[in-house]
């Protein structure tokens, strides 16, 4: 397979995807917490069309694995793959991949920084994460 | 519940490598063969049957229950086709028990053929590329997971194992001990895929790292196989050949499809499912003579032991170090080797734990018989610890 399967985006999540084009993480917020993944309602209180805000928190590494065996035929060229669950805030998680990091340097609880990747998919900017280093600007791929 | 439901018979094929096969073709032929064998085992006939639960009927992507009732010549008052992944067999069994208890059915077949699909099957092509993740528009998996390599089972379970190691202590050797003990039981199980292959802790620890920290020998091997059980009322069971295996408690929780959004992966659904089952049965974990626990991965068993209350949170590794989990040990787990030792025949995988519990309680486990096999905790698991079932079985 020459190309990885591209994200199939939904109408409700367009503010998220458009935000990534502008190097921002736009997420819904309701009941005092972020919502992921985007939905037309708040999964906690049921309110319709939760408000979109720009996320400015510090994502932390909730878990990771180094996939030594290729995870599927589309990913034969990406082994080992650094797969992660990122905590946007306690209890609010999203799947992600880690870049610019040696596998041995991964540590649960480490602070992360967003990477806005416009190269991997022709139509979209996607979100990845790297270890947070205070002397680095936001990285654009 | 003095007059609830009981399992009164079973059938199980030996595990074979893919393309080994039983000579039977497809889901319908295999389901029918398993049904007839299980009924004969129970001392019953198809004429006694008024309910059927099915899974893995590859000939019918829709209307699987009626495809089976037609094939078997039944006019069923109760049918079921649960869609709970690996937890499907356990889910079938408790739903059938509940139907019998409620007087909605008298005798229910639970059929899980584990035949491979023919090459070129369109469903298999999607699975070959995406696993059981959905690449359909609208699925969060198509939007946030598959494009990034988040698919399949190995990496997701490894993510759970890594998190466990962060919150508690991770002892790879304790998990290797579990695998080696289960393999020792498999070595006494005719039909197990690894019947003739012992494995040591060192072998497990030296096996190839698949997704850290999970190694190859901690991961289940796909095989072909199949199994079935027959349930009827406890009252009727007393007139049949084998010791009735009563279903005295059950519970189920269905929490997520993907683990990536769960707020706490150390709180798996079996927690409440097991509490429900023990409360219904009026039993505690310490009352159980054995545990037959869904073991797609070693970590699944570890988390189930903690969450179901066999030990406290964070104590699972010590539990595995301190106990002998072989059929002859002080805490038998997966006495037929589990799926790690017997093999996972697709949708049938979880049924092997049910059948082994029944076999042991009926006193038919031969060379791997557990001492005083009067009760069993049976656990079903589907997805990524997504949906889990607990069943308590007790011999009369």
XYZ file of C-alpha atoms in Angstrom:
537
model
C 0.000 0.000 0.000
C 1.627 3.251 -1.101
C -0.509 5.539 1.033
C -1.720 5.104 4.547
C -5.485 5.219 4.991
C -6.275 8.904 5.458
C -8.382 10.221 8.337
C -12.070 10.163 7.415
C -13.230 13.351 9.051
C -16.764 14.112 10.149
C -18.770 17.329 9.835
C -18.879 17.770 13.617
C -15.090 17.671 13.931
C -14.247 20.226 11.200
C -13.246 22.916 13.759
C -10.622 20.469 15.080
C -9.179 19.731 11.642
C -9.286 23.362 10.530
C -7.610 24.332 13.769
C -4.695 22.008 13.037
C -4.180 23.787 9.696
C -3.642 26.925 11.793
C -1.369 25.176 14.303
C -4.026 25.233 16.992
C -5.689 22.426 18.887
C -9.397 23.260 18.878
C -11.561 21.082 21.100
C -15.028 21.177 22.614
C -15.360 22.099 26.269
C -18.308 21.481 28.596
C -18.932 20.649 32.250
C -15.499 21.992 33.119
C -13.628 19.524 30.910
C -12.473 18.936 27.370
C -14.324 16.501 25.121
C -12.583 13.977 22.871
C -13.518 12.917 20.398
C -15.820 15.676 19.086
C -19.501 14.963 19.220
C -22.708 16.957 18.615
C -23.456 16.773 22.355
C -21.634 16.683 25.671
C -21.226 13.061 26.786
C -21.443 14.177 30.420
C -24.552 16.376 30.479
C -26.090 15.871 27.044
C -25.976 19.567 26.098
C -26.123 20.084 22.335
C -23.243 21.671 20.339
C -20.662 22.115 23.087
C -18.505 25.233 22.815
C -15.223 25.054 20.888
C -12.123 26.516 22.547
C -8.403 26.562 21.839
C -6.519 24.013 23.966
C -3.511 25.492 25.693
C -2.777 22.876 28.314
C 0.216 20.589 28.699
C -0.493 17.162 27.284
C 1.026 14.313 29.275
C 1.928 10.807 28.164
C -0.712 8.474 29.685
C 0.683 5.342 28.086
C 2.808 4.208 25.176
C 4.027 1.112 23.425
C 6.818 0.516 20.991
C 5.279 -1.646 18.265
C 8.228 -3.681 17.039
C 6.145 -5.902 14.792
C 4.348 -3.925 12.059
C 0.805 -3.243 13.220
C -0.773 -3.871 9.801
C 0.092 -4.138 6.085
C -0.194 -0.334 5.733
C 2.453 0.198 8.377
C 5.183 -2.149 7.201
C 7.466 0.853 6.696
C 6.927 2.304 10.164
C 8.247 -0.310 12.541
C 9.084 0.344 15.302
C 6.110 2.634 15.753
C 5.760 4.784 18.864
C 2.074 4.553 19.740
C 0.687 6.580 22.601
C -2.344 7.558 24.603
C -2.056 11.258 25.457
C -3.856 12.844 28.400
C -5.078 16.304 27.424
C -6.125 16.664 31.034
C -6.683 14.007 33.686
C -9.277 11.564 32.359
C -9.462 13.062 28.857
C -7.389 10.959 26.509
C -6.685 10.660 22.826
C -4.676 8.277 20.645
C -1.470 9.669 19.153
C 1.949 8.879 17.802
C 5.204 10.205 19.216
C 7.899 11.659 16.968
C 11.392 13.018 17.583
C 11.935 10.645 20.468
C 14.102 7.623 21.069
C 11.982 4.709 22.285
C 14.063 4.429 25.435
C 13.287 8.039 26.320
C 9.531 7.491 26.538
C 8.245 7.768 30.097
C 4.648 7.772 31.243
C 3.827 11.144 32.755
C 6.259 13.082 30.562
C 5.127 16.441 29.227
C 4.510 16.626 25.487
C 4.272 19.287 22.833
C 2.144 19.213 19.686
C 3.609 18.618 16.255
C 1.501 19.870 13.341
C 2.244 17.444 10.524
C 1.218 18.682 7.080
C 3.340 16.128 5.246
C 1.902 12.707 6.092
C -1.438 13.184 4.339
C -1.913 15.371 1.266
C -5.255 16.899 2.248
C -4.855 17.339 5.978
C -2.664 18.515 8.781
C -2.586 15.896 11.514
C -1.572 16.115 15.151
C 1.373 14.207 16.600
C 3.353 14.797 19.780
C 6.986 15.052 20.801
C 8.640 15.381 24.174
C 8.219 18.895 25.537
C 11.468 20.815 25.630
C 11.197 24.342 26.969
C 13.692 25.784 24.489
C 11.829 24.583 21.388
C 9.192 26.437 19.413
C 6.134 24.693 18.120
C 7.302 22.358 15.410
C 5.854 22.278 11.937
C 6.451 19.322 9.672
C -32.060 -19.807 42.682
C -32.845 -23.492 43.163
C -34.405 -24.012 39.780
C -32.334 -21.878 37.466
C -30.444 -23.095 34.427
C -27.675 -25.641 34.036
C -25.207 -26.666 31.368
C -25.772 -30.350 30.657
C -23.550 -31.188 27.706
C -20.762 -29.898 25.486
C -18.786 -30.562 22.330
C -15.368 -29.244 21.399
C -13.098 -29.810 18.421
C -9.348 -30.186 18.767
C -7.446 -27.073 17.734
C -5.726 -27.287 14.381
C -3.518 -24.911 12.433
C -5.327 -22.807 9.907
C -6.014 -24.946 6.825
C -5.875 -28.102 8.950
C -9.618 -28.233 9.404
C -12.152 -30.795 10.442
C -13.275 -31.574 6.879
C -16.477 -29.695 7.525
C -17.170 -26.594 5.532
C -18.220 -23.245 6.862
C -20.287 -22.141 9.809
C -23.614 -23.916 9.217
C -22.232 -27.435 8.751
C -19.873 -26.978 11.667
C -22.555 -25.499 13.936
C -24.868 -28.399 13.148
C -22.182 -30.983 13.843
C -21.331 -29.325 17.148
C -25.032 -29.147 18.054
C -25.600 -32.835 17.417
C -22.492 -33.808 19.364
C -23.387 -31.593 22.328
C -26.955 -32.921 22.426
C -25.736 -36.521 22.339
C -23.341 -35.654 25.137
C -26.238 -34.228 27.125
C -28.483 -37.230 26.533
C -30.926 -35.022 24.619
C -32.117 -34.698 21.035
C -32.825 -31.857 18.609
C -36.510 -32.333 19.422
C -35.815 -31.020 22.919
C -34.317 -27.764 21.624
C -36.365 -24.564 21.520
C -33.607 -21.944 21.577
C -30.297 -21.290 19.869
C -27.495 -18.760 20.221
C -24.961 -18.451 17.417
C -21.738 -16.730 16.423
C -19.282 -17.063 13.559
C -21.861 -18.142 10.964
C -19.902 -16.933 7.958
C -22.639 -17.840 5.456
C -24.956 -15.211 6.925
C -23.812 -11.647 7.635
C -27.421 -10.957 8.563
C -30.155 -13.306 9.795
C -27.641 -15.729 11.273
C -30.052 -17.121 13.896
C -32.728 -17.956 11.333
C -30.137 -19.415 8.958
C -29.279 -21.805 11.773
C -32.845 -22.594 12.894
C -33.706 -23.379 9.276
C -30.639 -25.571 8.884
C -31.386 -27.463 12.084
C -35.124 -27.737 11.458
C -36.069 -25.752 14.568
C -38.925 -23.402 15.332
C -37.172 -21.479 18.086
C -38.845 -19.331 20.723
C -35.494 -17.860 21.759
C -32.527 -16.896 19.578
C -29.457 -14.753 20.147
C -26.427 -13.542 18.217
C -24.482 -11.334 20.591
C -21.946 -8.967 19.022
C -19.431 -8.725 21.867
C -16.261 -9.969 20.166
C -14.453 -12.539 22.283
C -17.012 -12.136 25.071
C -19.737 -13.473 22.777
C -19.702 -17.084 24.038
C -19.943 -16.060 27.695
C -22.605 -13.517 26.731
C -24.602 -16.241 24.978
C -24.450 -18.492 28.009
C -25.783 -16.031 30.590
C -28.482 -14.731 28.293
C -29.610 -18.313 27.643
C -29.576 -19.019 31.386
C -31.703 -15.940 32.008
C -34.157 -16.979 29.303
C -34.505 -20.427 30.854
C -34.897 -18.972 34.348
C -37.621 -16.665 33.066
C -39.434 -19.524 31.387
C -38.822 -18.085 27.914
C -37.083 -21.231 26.684
C -36.497 -24.776 27.896
C -33.343 -25.972 26.150
C -30.868 -23.690 24.397
C -27.923 -24.562 22.188
C -24.971 -22.147 22.274
C -22.977 -22.720 19.089
C -19.570 -21.250 18.268
C -18.053 -22.818 15.167
C -14.460 -21.621 14.811
C -13.931 -22.315 11.154
C -11.753 -20.123 9.012
C -13.462 -18.069 6.355
C -12.759 -18.966 2.741
C -10.093 -16.941 0.975
C -11.422 -13.851 -0.789
C -14.238 -13.357 1.710
C -14.807 -9.568 1.624
C -15.132 -9.354 5.401
C -11.726 -10.967 5.762
C -10.120 -8.450 3.421
C -11.155 -5.567 5.666
C -9.947 -7.482 8.701
C -6.595 -8.195 7.048
C -6.074 -4.465 6.573
C -7.758 -2.882 9.594
C -8.238 -5.700 12.083
C -11.584 -5.328 13.746
C -11.334 -1.532 13.624
C -13.822 0.213 11.412
C -12.688 2.332 8.461
C -16.271 3.321 7.700
C -17.062 7.044 7.412
C -18.318 8.332 10.734
C -16.306 5.911 12.824
C -13.906 7.587 15.262
C -11.518 4.792 14.394
C -11.390 5.939 10.775
C -10.753 9.514 11.888
C -8.393 9.280 14.850
C -6.979 5.751 15.055
C -6.373 3.767 11.868
C -4.428 6.478 10.001
C -1.943 6.584 12.877
C -1.379 2.873 13.369
C -3.822 2.470 16.222
C -5.507 -0.763 15.196
C -5.398 -4.469 15.898
C -5.106 -5.925 19.366
C -1.401 -6.276 20.196
C -0.550 -2.600 20.604
C -3.755 -1.671 22.453
C -3.260 -4.434 25.014
C 0.385 -3.407 25.308
C -0.761 0.137 26.095
C -2.775 -1.273 28.980
C 0.182 -3.355 30.180
C 2.511 -0.343 30.078
C 0.030 1.713 32.084
C -0.224 -1.088 34.634
C 3.543 -1.000 34.981
C 3.381 2.715 35.686
C 0.661 2.502 38.352
C 1.951 -0.678 39.973
C 5.067 -2.819 39.599
C 5.469 -4.748 36.336
C 6.987 -8.196 36.724
C 7.447 -9.798 33.315
C 8.597 -12.990 34.996
C 5.345 -13.307 36.964
C 3.388 -13.134 33.707
C 5.815 -15.613 32.137
C 5.102 -17.929 35.069
C 1.382 -17.709 34.319
C 2.033 -18.613 30.670
C 4.303 -21.525 31.637
C 1.778 -22.877 34.137
C -1.052 -22.680 31.627
C 1.183 -24.420 29.082
C 1.788 -27.222 31.576
C -1.972 -27.716 31.743
C -2.159 -27.599 27.935
C 0.415 -30.392 27.870
C -2.242 -32.567 29.542
C -5.031 -31.487 27.216
C -5.714 -33.662 24.179
C -6.567 -31.355 21.304
C -4.681 -28.305 22.582
C -2.589 -26.733 19.837
C 0.449 -26.839 22.141
C -0.323 -30.207 23.719
C 3.145 -31.486 22.889
C 5.139 -28.297 23.381
C 6.148 -27.372 26.908
C 7.342 -23.850 27.552
C 9.380 -22.400 30.413
C 9.436 -18.950 31.951
C 12.763 -18.394 30.205
C 11.237 -19.295 26.849
C 8.513 -16.707 27.375
C 10.945 -14.002 28.456
C 13.170 -14.714 25.445
C 10.352 -14.697 22.899
C 10.130 -11.887 20.364
C 8.909 -8.503 21.621
C 5.768 -7.681 19.642
C 4.627 -4.416 21.251
C 6.379 -3.457 24.455
C 6.035 -4.990 27.003
C 4.126 -7.919 25.433
C 6.101 -10.788 23.938
C 5.055 -13.390 21.399
C 4.465 -16.220 23.855
C 2.102 -14.044 25.906
C -0.165 -13.643 22.887
C -2.787 -16.094 21.717
C -2.337 -18.098 18.502
C -5.208 -18.215 16.004
C -6.354 -21.748 15.176
C -9.368 -23.540 13.737
C -11.724 -25.299 16.076
C -15.234 -24.972 17.450
C -17.321 -25.705 20.520
C -20.885 -25.794 21.785
C -22.805 -26.191 25.035
C -26.394 -27.157 25.835
C -28.351 -25.427 28.589
C -31.607 -26.546 30.138
C -33.430 -26.136 33.420
C -31.708 -27.397 36.570
C -34.817 -29.464 37.231
C -34.479 -31.276 33.903
C -30.703 -31.497 34.284
C -31.087 -33.786 37.274
C -32.569 -36.477 35.015
C -29.677 -36.329 32.500
C -26.428 -38.326 32.443
C -23.895 -35.802 33.745
C -23.527 -33.822 36.948
C -25.576 -30.647 36.412
C -23.420 -27.523 36.114
C -25.672 -24.812 37.458
C -25.295 -21.190 36.414
C -25.634 -19.497 39.759
C -24.444 -15.990 38.958
C -23.574 -13.723 36.072
C -22.750 -10.129 35.221
C -21.721 -8.079 32.216
C -20.468 -4.581 31.458
C -19.953 -3.062 28.020
C -17.836 0.056 28.345
C -15.957 1.146 25.219
C -14.937 -0.028 21.771
C -11.497 1.612 21.733
C -9.357 1.990 24.845
C -7.965 5.388 23.818
C -10.737 7.506 25.323
C -11.339 5.539 28.532
C -10.586 7.720 31.546
C -9.074 4.845 33.534
C -7.759 1.723 31.826
C -7.012 0.206 35.217
C -10.770 -0.018 35.851
C -11.871 -2.708 33.397
C -15.548 -3.697 32.990
C -15.023 -7.051 34.703
C -14.900 -5.104 37.987
C -18.648 -4.591 38.167
C -19.489 -7.662 36.091
C -17.759 -9.941 38.593
C -19.283 -8.125 41.574
C -22.742 -8.698 40.073
C -22.014 -12.382 39.435
C -20.673 -13.086 42.918
C -23.551 -11.193 44.551
C -26.131 -13.145 42.547
C -24.472 -16.448 43.421
C -23.945 -15.512 47.054
C -20.278 -16.410 46.680
C -16.872 -14.794 47.057
C -13.749 -15.220 44.899
C -12.146 -17.389 47.601
C -15.005 -19.891 47.238
C -14.022 -20.753 43.665
C -12.233 -24.056 42.952
C -10.816 -22.698 39.678
C -10.845 -19.752 37.323
C -11.217 -20.028 33.547
C -10.261 -16.548 32.398
C -10.212 -15.156 28.871
C -6.513 -15.000 28.077
C -5.961 -13.381 24.692
C -2.926 -11.882 26.457
C -1.266 -12.544 29.792
C -2.142 -9.024 30.949
C -5.859 -9.726 30.452
C -5.713 -12.452 33.078
C -3.705 -10.316 35.487
C -6.150 -7.424 35.384
C -9.119 -9.786 35.676
C -7.697 -11.389 38.831
C -7.382 -7.986 40.466
C -10.629 -6.487 39.212
C -12.716 -9.560 40.056
C -11.361 -9.551 43.601
C -9.127 -12.609 43.665
C -6.477 -10.225 44.952
C -6.258 -6.505 45.549
C -5.411 -3.801 43.021
C -1.712 -3.846 42.331
C -1.308 -7.273 43.917
C -1.705 -9.353 40.786
C 1.964 -9.884 40.049
C 2.610 -11.072 43.601
C -0.451 -13.323 43.310
C 1.018 -14.995 40.230
C 4.393 -15.382 41.944
C 2.885 -16.849 45.081
C 0.441 -19.328 43.591
C 0.641 -22.462 41.448
C -1.782 -21.872 38.583
C -1.510 -25.346 37.018
C -4.445 -27.762 37.060
C -2.817 -29.425 40.110
C -1.893 -26.199 41.863
C -3.434 -24.262 44.685
C -5.169 -21.799 42.347
C -5.920 -23.427 38.992
C -6.275 -20.941 36.132
C -7.166 -22.081 32.605
C -6.790 -25.764 33.274
C -6.876 -26.696 29.579
C -4.095 -24.242 28.882
C -6.533 -21.453 28.161
C -6.500 -19.926 24.737
C -2.778 -19.309 25.156
C -2.262 -23.073 25.387
C -5.249 -24.442 23.463
C -5.435 -21.855 20.693
C -8.026 -19.252 19.766
C -10.512 -20.467 17.197
C -11.957 -17.101 16.245
C -15.367 -16.408 17.749
C -15.121 -19.766 19.562
C -12.127 -18.713 21.640
C -14.046 -17.704 24.733
C -16.185 -20.845 24.641
C -13.168 -22.994 25.534
C -13.194 -21.483 29.026
C -16.882 -22.333 29.453
C -16.398 -25.885 28.172
C -13.350 -26.500 30.350
C -15.171 -25.290 33.463
C -18.086 -27.596 32.647
C -15.769 -30.505 31.871
C -13.947 -30.078 35.179
C -17.098 -29.723 37.266
C -18.613 -32.778 35.604
C -15.523 -34.751 36.624
C -14.478 -35.476 33.048
C -11.110 -33.733 32.930
C -9.049 -36.907 33.098
C -5.348 -36.292 33.613
C -5.805 -32.633 34.468
C -8.685 -32.967 36.924
C -8.811 -30.262 39.579
C -9.215 -31.445 43.163
C -12.843 -31.061 44.311
C -14.046 -29.307 41.156
C -17.297 -27.966 42.519
C -17.254 -24.372 41.266
C -15.686 -22.181 38.610
C -15.336 -18.495 37.823
C -15.568 -18.037 34.060
C -14.641 -14.758 32.427
C -15.388 -13.542 28.923
C -13.641 -10.609 27.282
C -14.099 -8.808 23.993
C -12.360 -6.019 22.126
C -9.683 -4.295 24.199
C -11.039 -5.187 27.647
C -14.006 -3.372 26.192
C -16.847 -5.682 27.167
C -16.473 -8.302 29.862
C -18.642 -11.035 31.335
C -18.445 -13.005 34.568
C -20.246 -16.302 35.131
C -20.266 -18.475 38.261
C -20.773 -22.184 37.629
C -21.419 -24.703 40.409
C -21.815 -28.433 40.297
C -24.744 -30.057 42.012
